[in-house]
Short mmCIF file of C-alpha atoms and ligand atoms in Angstrom, two decimals:
data_model
loop_
_atom_site.label_atom_id
_atom_site.label_comp_id
_atom_site.label_asym_id
_atom_site.label_seq_id
_atom_site.Cartn_x
_atom_site.Cartn_y
_atom_site.Cartn_z
CA UNK A 1 63.89 39.05 148.35
CA UNK A 2 66.44 36.43 149.36
CA UNK A 3 67.71 36.99 153.15
CA UNK A 4 71.27 35.05 153.97
CA UNK A 5 72.94 35.52 157.10
CA UNK A 6 76.70 34.51 157.07
CA UNK A 7 78.24 33.76 160.41
CA UNK A 8 81.72 34.69 160.20
CA UNK A 9 83.55 37.48 158.28
CA UNK A 10 86.71 35.62 156.88
CA UNK A 11 87.60 34.63 153.40
CA UNK A 12 84.65 31.98 153.50
CA UNK A 13 82.33 34.45 154.54
CA UNK A 14 83.13 37.25 151.89
CA UNK A 15 83.34 34.76 148.97
CA UNK A 16 79.66 33.51 149.83
CA UNK A 17 78.73 37.01 150.04
CA UNK A 18 80.44 37.85 146.75
CA UNK A 19 78.86 34.89 144.89
CA UNK A 20 75.37 35.77 146.11
CA UNK A 21 75.60 38.99 144.92
CA UNK A 22 76.87 37.61 141.48
CA UNK A 23 73.99 35.06 141.22
CA UNK A 24 71.36 37.03 142.67
CA UNK A 25 72.27 40.70 141.92
CA UNK A 26 69.85 42.93 143.87
CA UNK A 27 67.60 40.28 144.97
CA UNK A 28 69.49 39.38 147.90
CA UNK A 29 70.58 40.83 151.20
CA UNK A 30 73.43 39.37 152.88
CA UNK A 31 74.41 40.07 156.72
CA UNK A 32 77.79 38.85 157.67
CA UNK A 33 77.85 38.66 161.16
CA UNK A 34 81.08 38.48 163.31
CA UNK A 35 81.63 38.33 167.27
CA UNK A 36 84.47 40.89 166.99
CA UNK A 37 84.20 44.51 165.87
CA UNK A 38 86.85 43.71 163.30
CA UNK A 39 86.44 42.05 159.92
CA UNK A 40 88.40 39.39 157.78
CA UNK A 41 88.95 36.56 160.38
CA UNK A 42 92.04 34.53 159.13
CA UNK A 43 93.37 37.52 156.91
CA UNK A 44 93.61 39.71 159.91
CA UNK A 45 94.51 36.98 162.49
CA UNK A 46 95.80 33.98 160.70
CA UNK A 47 97.99 35.10 157.79
CA UNK A 48 101.38 35.73 158.99
CA UNK A 49 102.25 39.61 159.40
CA UNK A 50 105.14 39.36 157.15
CA UNK A 51 102.93 38.16 154.19
CA UNK A 52 101.23 41.22 153.45
CA UNK A 53 100.85 40.73 150.01
CA UNK A 54 98.38 37.74 151.01
CA UNK A 55 96.34 40.13 153.02
CA UNK A 56 95.77 42.46 150.17
CA UNK A 57 92.75 40.24 149.31
CA UNK A 58 90.67 41.97 151.90
CA UNK A 59 90.50 44.99 149.60
CA UNK A 60 88.35 42.56 147.40
CA UNK A 61 86.12 41.77 150.48
CA UNK A 62 86.01 45.75 151.14
CA UNK A 63 84.24 46.06 147.78
CA UNK A 64 81.72 43.59 148.57
CA UNK A 65 81.26 44.95 152.01
CA UNK A 66 80.55 48.34 150.64
CA UNK A 67 77.80 47.32 148.19
CA UNK A 68 74.41 48.19 149.28
CA UNK A 69 73.06 44.64 149.43
CA UNK A 70 76.01 43.24 151.87
CA UNK A 71 76.35 44.35 155.53
CA UNK A 72 78.78 43.72 158.28
CA UNK A 73 77.36 43.11 161.52
CA UNK A 74 80.18 43.01 163.90
CA UNK A 75 80.31 42.40 167.66
CA UNK A 76 77.56 39.89 167.70
CA UNK A 77 78.00 36.56 169.14
CA UNK A 78 75.95 33.63 167.77
CA UNK A 79 75.07 31.83 170.82
CA UNK A 80 75.07 34.80 173.30
CA UNK A 81 73.42 37.65 171.40
CA UNK A 82 71.23 35.67 168.90
CA UNK A 83 70.97 32.14 168.32
CA UNK A 84 71.02 29.91 165.17
CA UNK A 85 67.36 29.11 165.57
CA UNK A 86 66.24 32.88 165.65
CA UNK A 87 68.62 33.48 162.68
CA UNK A 88 66.63 30.89 160.98
CA UNK A 89 63.30 32.38 161.68
CA UNK A 90 64.60 35.91 160.15
CA UNK A 91 66.68 34.42 157.20
CA UNK A 92 65.89 32.34 154.30
CA UNK A 93 69.38 30.82 155.02
CA UNK A 94 71.92 30.68 157.68
CA UNK A 95 75.72 29.88 156.32
CA UNK A 96 78.34 28.94 159.05
CA UNK A 97 81.62 30.44 157.71
CA UNK A 98 82.99 30.04 161.40
CA UNK A 99 86.50 28.92 160.02
CA UNK A 100 88.71 26.63 162.20
CA UNK A 101 89.90 28.76 165.00
CA UNK A 102 90.28 26.13 167.79
CA UNK A 103 93.66 24.15 167.97
CA UNK A 104 93.70 20.28 167.93
CA UNK A 105 95.04 19.23 171.10
CA UNK A 106 98.48 17.75 171.68
CA UNK A 107 97.29 14.44 173.15
CA UNK A 108 100.76 13.14 174.83
CA UNK A 109 101.14 13.00 178.78
CA UNK A 110 102.32 16.74 179.41
CA UNK A 111 100.70 18.25 176.33
CA UNK A 112 98.90 20.66 178.58
CA UNK A 113 102.03 21.82 180.65
CA UNK A 114 102.63 25.53 180.70
CA UNK A 115 104.82 26.45 177.90
CA UNK A 116 102.96 23.87 175.37
CA UNK A 117 100.70 26.59 173.35
CA UNK A 118 98.82 25.50 170.05
CA UNK A 119 99.32 27.31 166.87
CA UNK A 120 96.08 28.90 166.89
CA UNK A 121 96.94 30.66 170.30
CA UNK A 122 100.39 31.42 169.12
CA UNK A 123 99.37 32.63 165.93
CA UNK A 124 96.51 34.94 167.38
CA UNK A 125 99.22 36.20 169.77
CA UNK A 126 101.52 37.69 167.09
CA UNK A 127 98.65 38.72 165.22
CA UNK A 128 96.87 40.74 167.96
CA UNK A 129 93.68 38.42 168.37
CA UNK A 130 91.96 39.50 171.68
CA UNK A 131 91.63 36.18 172.78
CA UNK A 132 95.45 35.54 172.73
CA UNK A 133 96.82 38.86 173.12
CA UNK A 134 97.85 37.93 177.00
CA UNK A 135 99.50 34.78 175.93
CA UNK A 136 102.99 35.66 176.77
CA UNK A 137 104.76 32.49 175.35
CA UNK A 138 107.97 31.68 177.16
CA UNK A 139 110.66 32.72 174.72
CA UNK A 140 113.69 32.23 177.39
CA UNK A 141 115.18 29.48 175.29
CA UNK A 142 117.56 28.30 174.29
CA UNK A 143 115.42 25.52 172.51
CA UNK A 144 111.80 25.91 171.20
CA UNK A 145 110.11 22.91 169.33
CA UNK A 146 107.74 23.27 166.71
CA UNK A 147 105.43 20.09 165.98
CA UNK A 148 104.28 19.55 162.73
CA UNK A 149 105.36 19.63 158.91
CA UNK A 150 102.60 22.26 157.30
CA UNK A 151 102.61 25.74 156.65
CA UNK A 152 101.54 27.07 159.82
CA UNK A 153 104.98 25.32 161.24
CA UNK A 154 106.82 27.07 158.80
CA UNK A 155 105.18 30.63 159.88
CA UNK A 156 105.86 30.19 163.37
CA UNK A 157 109.28 28.81 162.84
CA UNK A 158 109.95 32.08 160.78
CA UNK A 159 108.39 34.43 163.20
CA UNK A 160 110.73 33.06 165.94
CA UNK A 161 113.64 33.10 163.92
CA UNK A 162 113.43 36.70 162.40
CA UNK A 163 115.13 39.70 163.63
CA UNK A 164 113.17 43.19 164.48
CA UNK A 165 114.43 44.67 161.22
CA UNK A 166 112.88 41.69 159.23
CA UNK A 167 109.36 42.76 160.45
CA UNK A 168 109.91 45.93 158.87
CA UNK A 169 106.78 46.62 156.57
CA UNK A 170 104.82 43.94 158.73
CA UNK A 171 102.09 44.50 160.90
CA UNK A 172 103.18 42.26 163.63
CA UNK A 173 101.63 43.61 166.81
CA UNK A 174 104.01 45.51 169.26
CA UNK A 175 103.95 43.02 172.26
CA UNK A 176 105.16 40.64 170.15
CA UNK A 177 107.52 42.13 168.18
CA UNK A 178 109.17 43.52 171.67
CA UNK A 179 108.99 39.86 173.26
CA UNK A 180 110.59 38.50 169.79
CA UNK A 181 113.26 41.16 170.22
CA UNK A 182 114.21 39.98 173.73
CA UNK A 183 113.86 36.32 172.77
CA UNK A 184 116.50 33.99 174.32
CA UNK A 185 115.74 31.00 171.41
CA UNK A 186 118.69 29.74 169.76
CA UNK A 187 117.60 26.42 168.45
CA UNK A 188 114.13 25.61 166.93
CA UNK A 189 113.40 22.27 166.08
CA UNK A 190 110.87 21.32 163.54
CA UNK A 191 109.19 17.83 164.29
CA UNK A 192 108.04 15.87 161.37
CA UNK A 193 106.42 12.57 162.41
CA UNK A 194 107.00 11.48 158.67
CA UNK A 195 109.76 12.13 156.07
CA UNK A 196 110.78 15.01 153.41
CA UNK A 197 108.28 13.37 150.88
CA UNK A 198 105.46 13.87 153.26
CA UNK A 199 105.73 17.24 154.19
CA UNK A 200 102.71 19.69 153.96
CA UNK A 201 104.85 22.60 153.24
CA UNK A 202 104.49 24.80 149.81
CA UNK A 203 107.72 25.97 148.13
CA UNK A 204 107.49 29.77 148.56
CA UNK A 205 107.01 29.54 152.19
CA UNK A 206 109.67 26.83 152.79
CA UNK A 207 112.14 28.67 150.55
CA UNK A 208 111.89 31.78 152.84
CA UNK A 209 113.66 29.94 155.54
CA UNK A 210 116.96 29.78 153.34
CA UNK A 211 117.06 33.88 153.35
CA UNK A 212 116.70 34.67 157.17
CA UNK A 213 119.17 36.94 158.32
CA UNK A 214 120.19 35.31 161.60
CA UNK A 215 118.86 31.68 161.15
CA UNK A 216 120.19 28.69 159.23
CA UNK A 217 118.04 25.99 158.31
CA UNK A 218 119.75 22.52 159.21
CA UNK A 219 118.55 19.27 157.76
CA UNK A 220 120.13 15.48 157.90
CA UNK A 221 121.03 14.13 154.40
CA UNK A 222 120.28 10.58 155.82
CA UNK A 223 116.71 11.33 156.16
CA UNK A 224 116.19 11.85 152.20
CA UNK A 225 115.24 9.16 149.89
CA UNK A 226 117.39 8.78 146.91
CA UNK A 227 117.33 11.96 144.78
CA UNK A 228 115.72 10.13 141.98
CA UNK A 229 112.53 9.47 143.73
CA UNK A 230 111.95 13.25 143.68
CA UNK A 231 110.77 12.86 139.89
CA UNK A 232 107.72 11.06 141.25
CA UNK A 233 106.29 13.61 143.16
CA UNK A 234 103.91 16.52 141.98
CA UNK A 235 105.60 19.41 140.71
CA UNK A 236 104.78 21.67 143.94
CA UNK A 237 106.04 19.00 146.18
CA UNK A 238 109.10 18.48 144.30
CA UNK A 239 109.93 22.08 144.53
CA UNK A 240 109.39 21.86 148.25
CA UNK A 241 111.63 18.82 148.46
CA UNK A 242 114.30 20.57 146.41
CA UNK A 243 114.37 23.52 148.89
CA UNK A 244 114.85 21.02 151.68
CA UNK A 245 117.60 19.39 149.65
CA UNK A 246 119.19 23.17 149.10
CA UNK A 247 119.38 23.33 153.02
CA UNK A 248 122.07 20.38 153.18
CA UNK A 249 124.85 22.81 152.38
CA UNK A 250 123.41 25.34 154.47
CA UNK A 251 123.29 23.18 157.36
CA UNK A 252 127.33 23.27 157.69
CA UNK A 253 127.37 27.30 158.07
CA UNK A 254 125.48 27.96 160.94
CA UNK A 255 124.04 31.19 161.82
CA UNK A 256 123.14 32.80 165.58
CA UNK A 257 119.89 30.48 165.39
CA UNK A 258 119.51 26.89 164.15
CA UNK A 259 116.59 25.67 162.46
CA UNK A 260 116.52 21.98 162.88
CA UNK A 261 114.40 19.89 160.75
CA UNK A 262 113.98 16.40 162.72
CA UNK A 263 111.99 14.22 160.37
CA UNK A 264 110.66 10.59 161.24
CA UNK A 265 110.32 12.12 164.83
CA UNK A 266 107.02 11.89 166.92
CA UNK A 267 106.37 13.54 170.06
CA UNK A 268 105.47 11.03 172.75
CA UNK A 269 105.60 13.18 176.19
CA UNK A 270 106.37 16.78 177.26
CA UNK A 271 108.31 16.87 180.62
CA UNK A 272 109.29 19.76 183.07
CA UNK A 273 108.60 20.92 186.82
CA UNK A 274 105.39 22.70 186.58
CA UNK A 275 106.43 24.14 182.91
CA UNK A 276 108.01 22.66 179.68
CA UNK A 277 111.60 21.73 180.12
CA UNK A 278 112.28 19.05 177.59
CA UNK A 279 110.13 17.00 174.80
CA UNK A 280 110.58 13.13 174.50
CA UNK A 281 110.55 12.35 170.69
CA UNK A 282 110.06 8.73 169.32
CA UNK A 283 111.85 7.92 165.89
CA UNK A 284 109.40 6.41 163.32
CA UNK A 285 109.47 4.71 159.97
CA UNK A 286 106.70 4.59 157.32
CA UNK A 287 104.32 1.62 157.11
CA UNK A 288 103.19 0.72 153.33
CA UNK A 289 100.57 3.31 153.30
CA UNK A 290 103.09 6.13 154.47
CA UNK A 291 101.53 6.00 158.17
CA UNK A 292 104.20 6.63 160.81
CA UNK A 293 104.95 3.73 162.97
CA UNK A 294 106.98 4.39 166.09
CA UNK A 295 110.38 2.32 166.31
CA UNK A 296 110.87 2.48 170.02
CA UNK A 297 113.91 4.50 169.67
CA UNK A 298 113.69 7.67 171.82
CA UNK A 299 115.48 10.76 172.44
CA UNK A 300 115.14 14.21 174.41
CA UNK A 301 115.14 17.71 173.13
CA UNK A 302 115.55 20.30 175.90
CA UNK A 303 113.24 23.12 175.26
CA UNK A 304 111.34 25.90 176.98
CA UNK A 305 108.47 26.19 174.46
CA UNK A 306 106.63 23.84 172.27
CA UNK A 307 104.14 25.21 169.64
CA UNK A 308 101.99 22.41 168.17
CA UNK A 309 100.96 23.21 164.60
CA UNK A 310 99.01 20.31 164.05
CA UNK A 311 96.05 21.50 162.62
CA UNK A 312 92.57 23.23 163.68
CA UNK A 313 88.91 22.29 163.98
CA UNK A 314 85.74 24.33 164.10
CA UNK A 315 84.09 25.12 167.27
CA UNK A 316 81.08 22.96 167.68
CA UNK A 317 77.66 25.06 168.01
CA UNK A 318 74.87 23.36 170.09
CA UNK A 319 72.41 21.82 168.12
CA UNK A 320 74.39 21.77 164.86
CA UNK A 321 75.36 18.35 163.46
CA UNK A 322 79.18 17.90 163.93
CA UNK A 323 81.76 15.60 162.83
CA UNK A 324 83.98 15.20 165.74
CA UNK A 325 86.73 13.12 164.06
CA UNK A 326 87.23 15.52 161.41
CA UNK A 327 86.58 18.66 163.55
CA UNK A 328 83.95 20.26 160.88
CA UNK A 329 80.19 20.45 160.59
CA UNK A 330 78.49 17.39 159.43
CA UNK A 331 77.56 18.45 156.16
CA UNK A 332 76.82 17.33 152.47
CA UNK A 333 78.44 19.45 150.03
CA UNK A 334 77.82 22.41 152.57
CA UNK A 335 74.30 21.58 153.28
CA UNK A 336 73.73 20.81 156.95
CA UNK A 337 70.05 21.08 157.55
CA UNK A 338 67.19 22.87 155.49
CA UNK A 339 68.16 26.36 155.60
CA UNK A 340 71.56 25.81 157.49
CA UNK A 341 74.93 25.31 155.51
CA UNK A 342 78.57 25.77 155.78
CA UNK A 343 81.38 27.01 153.84
CA UNK A 344 85.25 27.05 153.93
CA UNK A 345 87.08 25.46 156.78
CA UNK A 346 83.85 24.86 158.77
CA UNK A 347 82.75 22.91 155.76
CA UNK A 348 85.98 21.12 154.61
CA UNK A 349 88.15 21.02 157.61
CA UNK A 350 91.45 23.07 157.54
CA UNK A 351 93.09 22.62 154.34
CA UNK A 352 93.83 24.63 151.03
CA UNK A 353 94.56 28.24 150.43
CA UNK A 354 92.44 31.45 150.98
CA UNK A 355 91.47 31.30 147.15
CA UNK A 356 90.16 27.85 147.70
CA UNK A 357 87.12 29.29 149.40
CA UNK A 358 86.03 31.14 146.58
CA UNK A 359 84.56 28.21 144.66
CA UNK A 360 83.46 27.34 148.21
CA UNK A 361 81.21 30.43 148.22
CA UNK A 362 79.77 29.61 144.82
CA UNK A 363 78.96 26.25 145.76
CA UNK A 364 76.95 27.29 148.48
CA UNK A 365 75.14 30.57 146.50
CA UNK A 366 74.32 27.69 143.83
CA UNK A 367 72.63 25.51 146.71
CA UNK A 368 70.51 28.49 147.71
CA UNK A 369 69.58 29.19 144.04
CA UNK A 370 67.99 25.92 144.23
CA UNK A 371 66.88 25.79 147.85
CA UNK A 372 65.21 28.82 148.50
CA UNK A 373 63.82 29.86 145.53
CA UNK A 374 62.95 33.62 145.62
CA UNK A 375 62.73 33.72 149.52
CA UNK A 376 59.89 33.28 151.72
CA UNK A 377 59.17 36.86 152.73
CA UNK A 378 61.46 36.65 155.81
CA UNK A 379 62.11 39.86 157.82
CA UNK A 380 65.98 39.43 157.39
CA UNK A 381 67.95 42.57 158.43
CA UNK A 382 64.97 44.65 159.98
CA UNK A 383 64.16 41.72 162.31
CA UNK A 384 67.70 41.14 163.48
CA UNK A 385 68.19 44.85 164.15
CA UNK A 386 65.08 45.14 166.05
CA UNK A 387 66.34 41.91 167.97
CA UNK A 388 69.79 43.29 168.82
CA UNK A 389 68.56 46.87 169.75
CA UNK A 390 65.92 45.02 172.22
CA UNK A 391 68.81 43.27 173.81
CA UNK A 392 71.41 46.30 173.99
CA UNK A 393 73.86 44.74 171.61
CA UNK A 394 76.28 47.19 170.64
CA UNK A 395 76.52 46.39 166.87
CA UNK A 396 79.64 47.57 164.86
CA UNK A 397 78.95 48.35 161.12
CA UNK A 398 81.33 48.52 158.41
CA UNK A 399 81.52 52.48 158.53
CA UNK A 400 82.61 51.77 161.98
CA UNK A 401 85.28 49.39 161.21
CA UNK A 402 86.45 51.81 158.66
CA UNK A 403 87.00 54.59 161.58
CA UNK A 404 88.93 51.41 163.67
CA UNK A 405 91.32 50.80 160.53
CA UNK A 406 91.86 54.43 159.96
CA UNK A 407 92.92 54.62 163.63
CA UNK A 408 95.19 51.56 163.36
CA UNK A 409 96.82 53.16 160.41
CA UNK A 410 97.68 56.27 162.39
CA UNK A 411 99.22 54.83 165.08
CA UNK A 412 101.27 52.58 162.98
CA UNK A 413 105.25 52.15 163.63
CA UNK A 414 107.39 53.87 160.80
CA UNK A 415 107.02 51.68 157.69
CA UNK A 416 104.24 49.22 159.23
CA UNK A 417 100.89 49.07 157.42
CA UNK A 418 98.94 49.53 160.91
CA UNK A 419 99.28 48.98 164.55
CA UNK A 420 96.45 46.69 165.55
CA UNK A 421 94.18 47.26 168.45
CA UNK A 422 94.42 43.95 170.47
CA UNK A 423 91.68 44.44 173.10
CA UNK A 424 87.78 44.66 172.41
CA UNK A 425 87.67 47.87 174.55
CA UNK A 426 90.28 49.61 172.39
CA UNK A 427 88.56 48.43 169.09
CA UNK A 428 85.34 49.89 170.13
CA UNK A 429 86.67 53.05 171.63
CA UNK A 430 88.40 53.40 168.18
CA UNK A 431 85.11 54.14 166.43
CA UNK A 432 83.95 57.08 168.40
P1 NAP B 501 98.39 21.04 157.65
O1 NAP B 501 98.92 21.49 156.32
O2 NAP B 501 97.51 19.92 157.65
O3 NAP B 501 99.83 20.44 158.44
C1 NAP B 501 99.85 19.57 159.77
C2 NAP B 501 100.85 19.14 160.18
O4 NAP B 501 100.72 18.50 161.48
C3 NAP B 501 101.00 17.92 159.12
O5 NAP B 501 102.52 17.82 158.89
C4 NAP B 501 100.90 16.57 160.07
O6 NAP B 501 101.69 15.30 159.70
C5 NAP B 501 101.27 16.94 161.37
N1 NAP B 501 100.43 16.63 162.29
C6 NAP B 501 99.23 16.31 162.80
N2 NAP B 501 99.17 15.82 163.83
C7 NAP B 501 99.95 15.21 164.41
C8 NAP B 501 100.41 14.90 165.84
N3 NAP B 501 99.78 14.39 166.48
N4 NAP B 501 101.93 15.00 165.87
C9 NAP B 501 102.74 15.07 165.24
N5 NAP B 501 102.40 15.66 163.87
C10 NAP B 501 101.16 16.10 163.65
O7 NAP B 501 98.06 22.26 158.60
P2 NAP B 501 98.45 23.73 158.95
O8 NAP B 501 100.03 23.63 158.64
O9 NAP B 501 97.81 23.78 160.02
O10 NAP B 501 97.69 24.47 157.72
C11 NAP B 501 96.40 24.46 157.69
C12 NAP B 501 96.16 25.10 156.34
O11 NAP B 501 96.65 26.40 156.02
C13 NAP B 501 96.99 24.36 155.14
O12 NAP B 501 96.06 24.15 154.22
C14 NAP B 501 97.94 25.30 154.70
O13 NAP B 501 98.49 25.16 153.59
C15 NAP B 501 97.43 26.76 155.01
N6 NAP B 501 98.28 27.71 155.20
C16 NAP B 501 98.93 28.31 154.23
C17 NAP B 501 99.90 29.24 154.32
C18 NAP B 501 100.40 29.99 153.20
O14 NAP B 501 100.10 29.65 151.93
N7 NAP B 501 101.33 30.60 153.25
C19 NAP B 501 100.21 29.50 155.71
C20 NAP B 501 99.58 29.16 156.66
C21 NAP B 501 98.61 27.88 156.38
P3 NAP B 501 100.87 14.33 158.72
O15 NAP B 501 101.02 14.82 157.51
O16 NAP B 501 101.76 13.01 159.12
O17 NAP B 501 99.44 13.87 159.45
#
């Protein structure tokens, strides 16, 4: 029997378990350990609440979770309740599927002023992550600045711009819905340090901005390269840029909220008396390798909120080799050390779609087939259970999670799929 511990119950974790099932059949036992009492990681806490169709992939993970050879071991924190070394002594392989939940910091003067928040915190707030439920971001407006030209910047912008009605059918948590309902934000500036041809926004997500009830995207035609240059782009990127160009005529008919795209615009400082009041931006140009270079020309955007959507990193774990520049574990195709692996964003860094994690999971399972043979008669789950019981850890299993889930569904607003519990106490209480 092969015993595998996967740390993290997001997409990378579940695809790894699914791959192990496919490859090893009944000759494997996989424990998916999560520090939270609820599974699915990025699906629950990262994917936007108004993108329910993307969240539907959780049903696939549920099928994996309900099979006899895979367990969810929730409310167990690696490092606090059990160490990596202990897991390695109990399992043939330990796979870190811890994602990249930490923000990359905005390294400019004033970047830590109150009112500057990272996207992990902001997204965690509206998605009900217990770590960020109390964030209470300043929404007094009228200005808010979003830094970054990726899909997370688009998510944050859209959430700030939507009306209460537009959240119908979403699972945005009540505290965020109410706060956004009273928001005074009227101008959302999206800063890209490079140009329209260098965005990291996908077409569907960018297109949504053109169909909001009370917000209009505003772009500056002079920022665009000649139309003919779009033909050089790969098709997805060309579609995204076409959406941006479609925003040009919309810019002339503003609605209540303006979503202003500032390209070639790099944040250089955040200022204010004890909290954010303005951001200083430097205009940029591109060098011959398409990197942004400051031109020295600066301007000021008044704002009460800055959300830095500039990428994520994996939290380091003591004793596990880490690549600081890239914010992920040091690894060769997912292998870190003998018996220790990483997968998904913890392996690659924060890029790609949810589906990208599927081949990642299979890659790791293929490695395991070579590296651990038929297993080394380790204790596996029995050993872990004994250890956690001896330490008084209150483990949440998948049936417990299903009770929490049923309670969340039962208390949903009209038309919403669920109203998430946002505190660990409420989650733990709901399973009883
Ligand atoms: P991302 O796609 O890597 O975008 C990060 C953005 O931040 C880039 O525009 C980057 O500009 C900019 N940036 C980085 N450092 C900066 C700095 N110091 N100052 C100013 N700008 C800076 O990351 P993400 O938006 O966090 O998304 C992560 C992954 O999740 C992506 O693969 C994304 O597609 C995916 N995602 C998908 C969806 C969806 O499909 N619906 C939703 C959310 C996220 P440069 O290009 O100049 O470096």
